[in-house]
Amino acid sequence: MPSRVAVIVWRDVLVLCDDGRSVVSDYAELFEIGNELHRCHPHGWGLLIIIPPNATPPSDAVRQAINDTLVNAQASLRGVTWAIEADGFQGAMARAVLAGMRFLTSTPYPRNVCTSIDDSLSWLMPLLPGGERRLDDLAELHGFIATRRDALTRFQTSLRSPVPSAE
């Protein structure tokens, strides 16, 4: 599993938290996760991408890897939503870039940009098999994301922190 992208899978929802430090090889692994979700959920699955406040834009190579991964997944991908957690200018800029992408490119699945995880999930869940009744899963999914994300953040921080010397 990629160490630079927090990956959470809950039933038919894939959650990625990408702060822009990802590399192309991370998306090769995510490509495989998408294939597995397609095998397990051939009637469709959803993708939530969380962009944290400290995020930086991905490199051109990573952006291409992201696009390639999404193209590969489009057979069973029911919707993609981004939750932009930054506020102020940085958040507005990220939302504008993603909104522009929505208008300039065409996909067989709907896309959405929100300012919170709750809004993103409220938009995404009815698109999945089961429709509107999937909104009943929101509290469970939100709690699942929160606990896993906290643990993954602590793990990733420890990977990035220098190891203290044993003097």
PDB file of C-alpha atoms in Angstrom:
ATOM      1  CA  MET A   1       0.000   0.000   0.000  1.00  0.00           C
ATOM      2  CA  PRO A   2       1.391   3.428  -0.851  1.00  0.00           C
ATOM      3  CA  SER A   3       3.041   5.172   2.095  1.00  0.00           C
ATOM      4  CA  ARG A   4       2.639   8.712   0.730  1.00  0.00           C
ATOM      5  CA  VAL A   5      -1.103   8.426   0.100  1.00  0.00           C
ATOM      6  CA  ALA A   6      -3.395   7.414   2.941  1.00  0.00           C
ATOM      7  CA  VAL A   7      -5.665   4.694   1.528  1.00  0.00           C
ATOM      8  CA  ILE A   8      -8.880   3.634   3.227  1.00  0.00           C
ATOM      9  CA  VAL A   9     -11.272   1.079   1.745  1.00  0.00           C
ATOM     10  CA  TRP A  10     -14.752   0.751   3.218  1.00  0.00           C
ATOM     11  CA  ARG A  11     -17.060  -1.637   1.390  1.00  0.00           C
ATOM     12  CA  ASP A  12     -17.470  -0.007  -2.056  1.00  0.00           C
ATOM     13  CA  VAL A  13     -15.842   3.322  -1.220  1.00  0.00           C
ATOM     14  CA  LEU A  14     -12.165   4.100  -1.749  1.00  0.00           C
ATOM     15  CA  VAL A  15     -10.851   7.072   0.221  1.00  0.00           C
ATOM     16  CA  LEU A  16      -7.511   8.643  -0.650  1.00  0.00           C
ATOM     17  CA  CYS A  17      -5.850  11.390   1.321  1.00  0.00           C
ATOM     18  CA  ASP A  18      -3.181  12.861  -0.924  1.00  0.00           C
ATOM     19  CA  ASP A  19      -1.167  15.871   0.183  1.00  0.00           C
ATOM     20  CA  GLY A  20       0.730  16.132  -3.096  1.00  0.00           C
ATOM     21  CA  ARG A  21       3.774  14.157  -1.940  1.00  0.00           C
ATOM     22  CA  SER A  22       2.729  11.124  -3.969  1.00  0.00           C
ATOM     23  CA  VAL A  23       4.870   9.687  -6.736  1.00  0.00           C
ATOM     24  CA  VAL A  24       3.948   7.812  -9.908  1.00  0.00           C
ATOM     25  CA  SER A  25       4.574   4.394  -8.302  1.00  0.00           C
ATOM     26  CA  ASP A  26       1.902   5.158  -5.662  1.00  0.00           C
ATOM     27  CA  TYR A  27      -0.670   5.334  -8.425  1.00  0.00           C
ATOM     28  CA  ALA A  28       0.480   2.052  -9.915  1.00  0.00           C
ATOM     29  CA  GLU A  29      -0.501   0.486  -6.574  1.00  0.00           C
ATOM     30  CA  LEU A  30      -3.769   2.449  -6.484  1.00  0.00           C
ATOM     31  CA  PHE A  31      -4.444   1.197 -10.029  1.00  0.00           C
ATOM     32  CA  GLU A  32      -4.402  -2.348  -8.592  1.00  0.00           C
ATOM     33  CA  ILE A  33      -6.696  -1.359  -5.703  1.00  0.00           C
ATOM     34  CA  GLY A  34      -9.150   0.033  -8.279  1.00  0.00           C
ATOM     35  CA  ASN A  35      -9.019  -3.252 -10.186  1.00  0.00           C
ATOM     36  CA  GLU A  36      -9.746  -5.179  -6.981  1.00  0.00           C
ATOM     37  CA  LEU A  37     -12.695  -2.913  -6.180  1.00  0.00           C
ATOM     38  CA  HIS A  38     -14.036  -3.558  -9.682  1.00  0.00           C
ATOM     39  CA  ARG A  39     -13.762  -7.315  -9.109  1.00  0.00           C
ATOM     40  CA  CYS A  40     -15.479  -7.091  -5.704  1.00  0.00           C
ATOM     41  CA  HIS A  41     -18.073  -4.474  -6.714  1.00  0.00           C
ATOM     42  CA  PRO A  42     -18.766  -4.872 -10.448  1.00  0.00           C
ATOM     43  CA  HIS A  43     -21.953  -2.775 -10.122  1.00  0.00           C
ATOM     44  CA  GLY A  44     -19.940   0.207  -8.999  1.00  0.00           C
ATOM     45  CA  TRP A  45     -17.844   1.869  -6.357  1.00  0.00           C
ATOM     46  CA  GLY A  46     -17.061   5.441  -5.355  1.00  0.00           C
ATOM     47  CA  LEU A  47     -13.934   7.480  -4.812  1.00  0.00           C
ATOM     48  CA  LEU A  48     -13.418  10.216  -2.225  1.00  0.00           C
ATOM     49  CA  ILE A  49     -10.157  12.144  -2.510  1.00  0.00           C
ATOM     50  CA  ILE A  50      -9.316  14.240   0.525  1.00  0.00           C
ATOM     51  CA  ILE A  51      -6.974  17.151  -0.101  1.00  0.00           C
ATOM     52  CA  PRO A  52      -5.631  18.260   3.307  1.00  0.00           C
ATOM     53  CA  PRO A  53      -4.767  21.882   4.140  1.00  0.00           C
ATOM     54  CA  ASN A  54      -1.012  21.280   3.751  1.00  0.00           C
ATOM     55  CA  ALA A  55      -1.338  19.851   0.210  1.00  0.00           C
ATOM     56  CA  THR A  56       0.758  20.927  -2.725  1.00  0.00           C
ATOM     57  CA  PRO A  57      -0.131  20.396  -6.392  1.00  0.00           C
ATOM     58  CA  PRO A  58       1.082  17.070  -7.819  1.00  0.00           C
ATOM     59  CA  SER A  59       3.804  16.968 -10.439  1.00  0.00           C
ATOM     60  CA  ASP A  60       2.826  16.617 -14.095  1.00  0.00           C
ATOM     61  CA  ALA A  61       3.918  12.955 -14.058  1.00  0.00           C
ATOM     62  CA  VAL A  62       1.785  12.218 -10.993  1.00  0.00           C
ATOM     63  CA  ARG A  63      -1.164  14.094 -12.488  1.00  0.00           C
ATOM     64  CA  GLN A  64      -0.885  11.871 -15.586  1.00  0.00           C
ATOM     65  CA  ALA A  65      -0.709   8.763 -13.371  1.00  0.00           C
ATOM     66  CA  ILE A  66      -3.862   9.932 -11.557  1.00  0.00           C
ATOM     67  CA  ASN A  67      -5.658  10.445 -14.882  1.00  0.00           C
ATOM     68  CA  ASP A  68      -4.532   7.025 -16.149  1.00  0.00           C
ATOM     69  CA  THR A  69      -5.785   5.379 -12.950  1.00  0.00           C
ATOM     70  CA  LEU A  70      -9.175   7.086 -13.264  1.00  0.00           C
ATOM     71  CA  VAL A  71      -9.493   6.106 -16.934  1.00  0.00           C
ATOM     72  CA  ASN A  72      -8.746   2.482 -16.011  1.00  0.00           C
ATOM     73  CA  ALA A  73     -11.413   2.570 -13.289  1.00  0.00           C
ATOM     74  CA  GLN A  74     -14.179   4.187 -15.303  1.00  0.00           C
ATOM     75  CA  ALA A  75     -15.954   0.902 -16.118  1.00  0.00           C
ATOM     76  CA  SER A  76     -17.204   0.592 -12.544  1.00  0.00           C
ATOM     77  CA  LEU A  77     -16.511   3.987 -10.998  1.00  0.00           C
ATOM     78  CA  ARG A  78     -19.844   5.580 -10.082  1.00  0.00           C
ATOM     79  CA  GLY A  79     -18.525   8.960  -8.949  1.00  0.00           C
ATOM     80  CA  VAL A  80     -15.483  10.893  -7.759  1.00  0.00           C
ATOM     81  CA  THR A  81     -15.610  13.626  -5.164  1.00  0.00           C
ATOM     82  CA  TRP A  82     -12.861  15.795  -3.759  1.00  0.00           C
ATOM     83  CA  ALA A  83     -13.032  17.203  -0.234  1.00  0.00           C
ATOM     84  CA  ILE A  84     -10.800  20.274  -0.137  1.00  0.00           C
ATOM     85  CA  GLU A  85      -9.981  20.851   3.522  1.00  0.00           C
ATOM     86  CA  ALA A  86      -7.931  24.028   3.048  1.00  0.00           C
ATOM     87  CA  ASP A  87      -9.655  27.340   3.475  1.00  0.00           C
ATOM     88  CA  GLY A  88      -8.761  30.829   2.341  1.00  0.00           C
ATOM     89  CA  PHE A  89      -6.838  31.386  -0.862  1.00  0.00           C
ATOM     90  CA  GLN A  90      -5.275  27.902  -0.958  1.00  0.00           C
ATOM     91  CA  GLY A  91      -8.667  26.197  -0.685  1.00  0.00           C
ATOM     92  CA  ALA A  92     -10.247  28.495  -3.250  1.00  0.00           C
ATOM     93  CA  MET A  93      -7.403  27.865  -5.674  1.00  0.00           C
ATOM     94  CA  ALA A  94      -7.653  24.057  -5.293  1.00  0.00           C
ATOM     95  CA  ARG A  95     -11.433  24.143  -5.766  1.00  0.00           C
ATOM     96  CA  ALA A  96     -11.069  26.356  -8.855  1.00  0.00           C
ATOM     97  CA  VAL A  97      -8.497  24.034 -10.448  1.00  0.00           C
ATOM     98  CA  LEU A  98     -10.673  20.958  -9.832  1.00  0.00           C
ATOM     99  CA  ALA A  99     -13.839  22.728 -10.976  1.00  0.00           C
ATOM    100  CA  GLY A 100     -12.036  23.758 -14.163  1.00  0.00           C
ATOM    101  CA  MET A 101     -11.010  20.154 -14.776  1.00  0.00           C
ATOM    102  CA  ARG A 102     -14.656  19.124 -14.528  1.00  0.00           C
ATOM    103  CA  PHE A 103     -15.623  21.517 -17.313  1.00  0.00           C
ATOM    104  CA  LEU A 104     -12.659  20.817 -19.577  1.00  0.00           C
ATOM    105  CA  THR A 105     -12.745  17.021 -19.520  1.00  0.00           C
ATOM    106  CA  SER A 106     -15.499  14.514 -20.005  1.00  0.00           C
ATOM    107  CA  THR A 107     -15.917  11.341 -17.957  1.00  0.00           C
ATOM    108  CA  PRO A 108     -18.601   8.648 -17.868  1.00  0.00           C
ATOM    109  CA  TYR A 109     -19.021   9.221 -14.108  1.00  0.00           C
ATOM    110  CA  PRO A 110     -20.021  12.398 -12.270  1.00  0.00           C
ATOM    111  CA  ARG A 111     -17.457  14.453 -10.358  1.00  0.00           C
ATOM    112  CA  ASN A 112     -17.886  16.869  -7.507  1.00  0.00           C
ATOM    113  CA  VAL A 113     -15.778  19.262  -5.430  1.00  0.00           C
ATOM    114  CA  CYS A 114     -16.742  20.025  -1.821  1.00  0.00           C
ATOM    115  CA  THR A 115     -15.310  21.787   1.200  1.00  0.00           C
ATOM    116  CA  SER A 116     -15.879  18.913   3.638  1.00  0.00           C
ATOM    117  CA  ILE A 117     -15.810  15.149   3.878  1.00  0.00           C
ATOM    118  CA  ASP A 118     -19.449  15.136   5.034  1.00  0.00           C
ATOM    119  CA  ASP A 119     -20.616  17.062   1.959  1.00  0.00           C
ATOM    120  CA  SER A 120     -18.535  14.848  -0.326  1.00  0.00           C
ATOM    121  CA  LEU A 121     -19.958  11.652   1.166  1.00  0.00           C
ATOM    122  CA  SER A 122     -23.527  13.011   1.075  1.00  0.00           C
ATOM    123  CA  TRP A 123     -23.057  13.620  -2.641  1.00  0.00           C
ATOM    124  CA  LEU A 124     -21.294  10.300  -3.376  1.00  0.00           C
ATOM    125  CA  MET A 125     -23.285   7.718  -1.436  1.00  0.00           C
ATOM    126  CA  PRO A 126     -26.583   7.970  -3.416  1.00  0.00           C
ATOM    127  CA  LEU A 127     -24.631   7.312  -6.642  1.00  0.00           C
ATOM    128  CA  LEU A 128     -23.584   3.870  -5.400  1.00  0.00           C
ATOM    129  CA  PRO A 129     -25.636   0.679  -5.656  1.00  0.00           C
ATOM    130  CA  GLY A 130     -28.497   1.032  -3.200  1.00  0.00           C
ATOM    131  CA  GLY A 131     -29.083   4.677  -4.083  1.00  0.00           C
ATOM    132  CA  GLU A 132     -30.594   7.041  -1.527  1.00  0.00           C
ATOM    133  CA  ARG A 133     -30.716   4.417   1.223  1.00  0.00           C
ATOM    134  CA  ARG A 134     -26.910   4.522   1.220  1.00  0.00           C
ATOM    135  CA  LEU A 135     -27.217   7.827   3.077  1.00  0.00           C
ATOM    136  CA  ASP A 136     -27.983   5.666   6.134  1.00  0.00           C
ATOM    137  CA  ASP A 137     -24.317   4.561   6.015  1.00  0.00           C
ATOM    138  CA  LEU A 138     -22.899   8.091   6.348  1.00  0.00           C
ATOM    139  CA  ALA A 139     -22.260   8.105  10.095  1.00  0.00           C
ATOM    140  CA  GLU A 140     -20.611   4.675  10.016  1.00  0.00           C
ATOM    141  CA  LEU A 141     -18.423   5.570   7.036  1.00  0.00           C
ATOM    142  CA  HIS A 142     -17.440   8.961   8.457  1.00  0.00           C
ATOM    143  CA  GLY A 143     -16.365   7.328  11.752  1.00  0.00           C
ATOM    144  CA  PHE A 144     -14.440   4.645   9.878  1.00  0.00           C
ATOM    145  CA  ILE A 145     -12.579   7.275   7.848  1.00  0.00           C
ATOM    146  CA  ALA A 146     -11.789   9.398  10.912  1.00  0.00           C
ATOM    147  CA  THR A 147     -10.254   6.565  12.943  1.00  0.00           C
ATOM    148  CA  ARG A 148      -8.267   5.083  10.048  1.00  0.00           C
ATOM    149  CA  ARG A 149      -7.098   8.451   8.830  1.00  0.00           C
ATOM    150  CA  ASP A 150      -5.783   9.424  12.253  1.00  0.00           C
ATOM    151  CA  ALA A 151      -3.804   6.175  12.500  1.00  0.00           C
ATOM    152  CA  LEU A 152      -2.467   6.507   8.933  1.00  0.00           C
ATOM    153  CA  THR A 153      -1.424  10.115   9.528  1.00  0.00           C
ATOM    154  CA  ARG A 154       0.543   9.128  12.628  1.00  0.00           C
ATOM    155  CA  PHE A 155       2.185   6.274  10.689  1.00  0.00           C
ATOM    156  CA  GLN A 156       3.085   8.454   7.712  1.00  0.00           C
ATOM    157  CA  THR A 157       4.458  11.175   9.981  1.00  0.00           C
ATOM    158  CA  SER A 158       6.729   8.616  11.617  1.00  0.00           C
ATOM    159  CA  LEU A 159       7.966   7.543   8.164  1.00  0.00           C
ATOM    160  CA  ARG A 160       8.873  11.125   7.280  1.00  0.00           C
ATOM    161  CA  SER A 161      10.460  11.961  10.631  1.00  0.00           C
ATOM    162  CA  PRO A 162      14.196  11.443  10.992  1.00  0.00           C
ATOM    163  CA  VAL A 163      15.136   8.525  13.172  1.00  0.00           C
ATOM    164  CA  PRO A 164      16.805   9.742  16.374  1.00  0.00           C
ATOM    165  CA  SER A 165      20.431   8.737  16.656  1.00  0.00           C
ATOM    166  CA  ALA A 166      21.341   6.167  19.292  1.00  0.00           C
ATOM    167  CA  GLU A 167      24.116   8.142  20.973  1.00  0.00           C
TER     168      GLU A 167
END
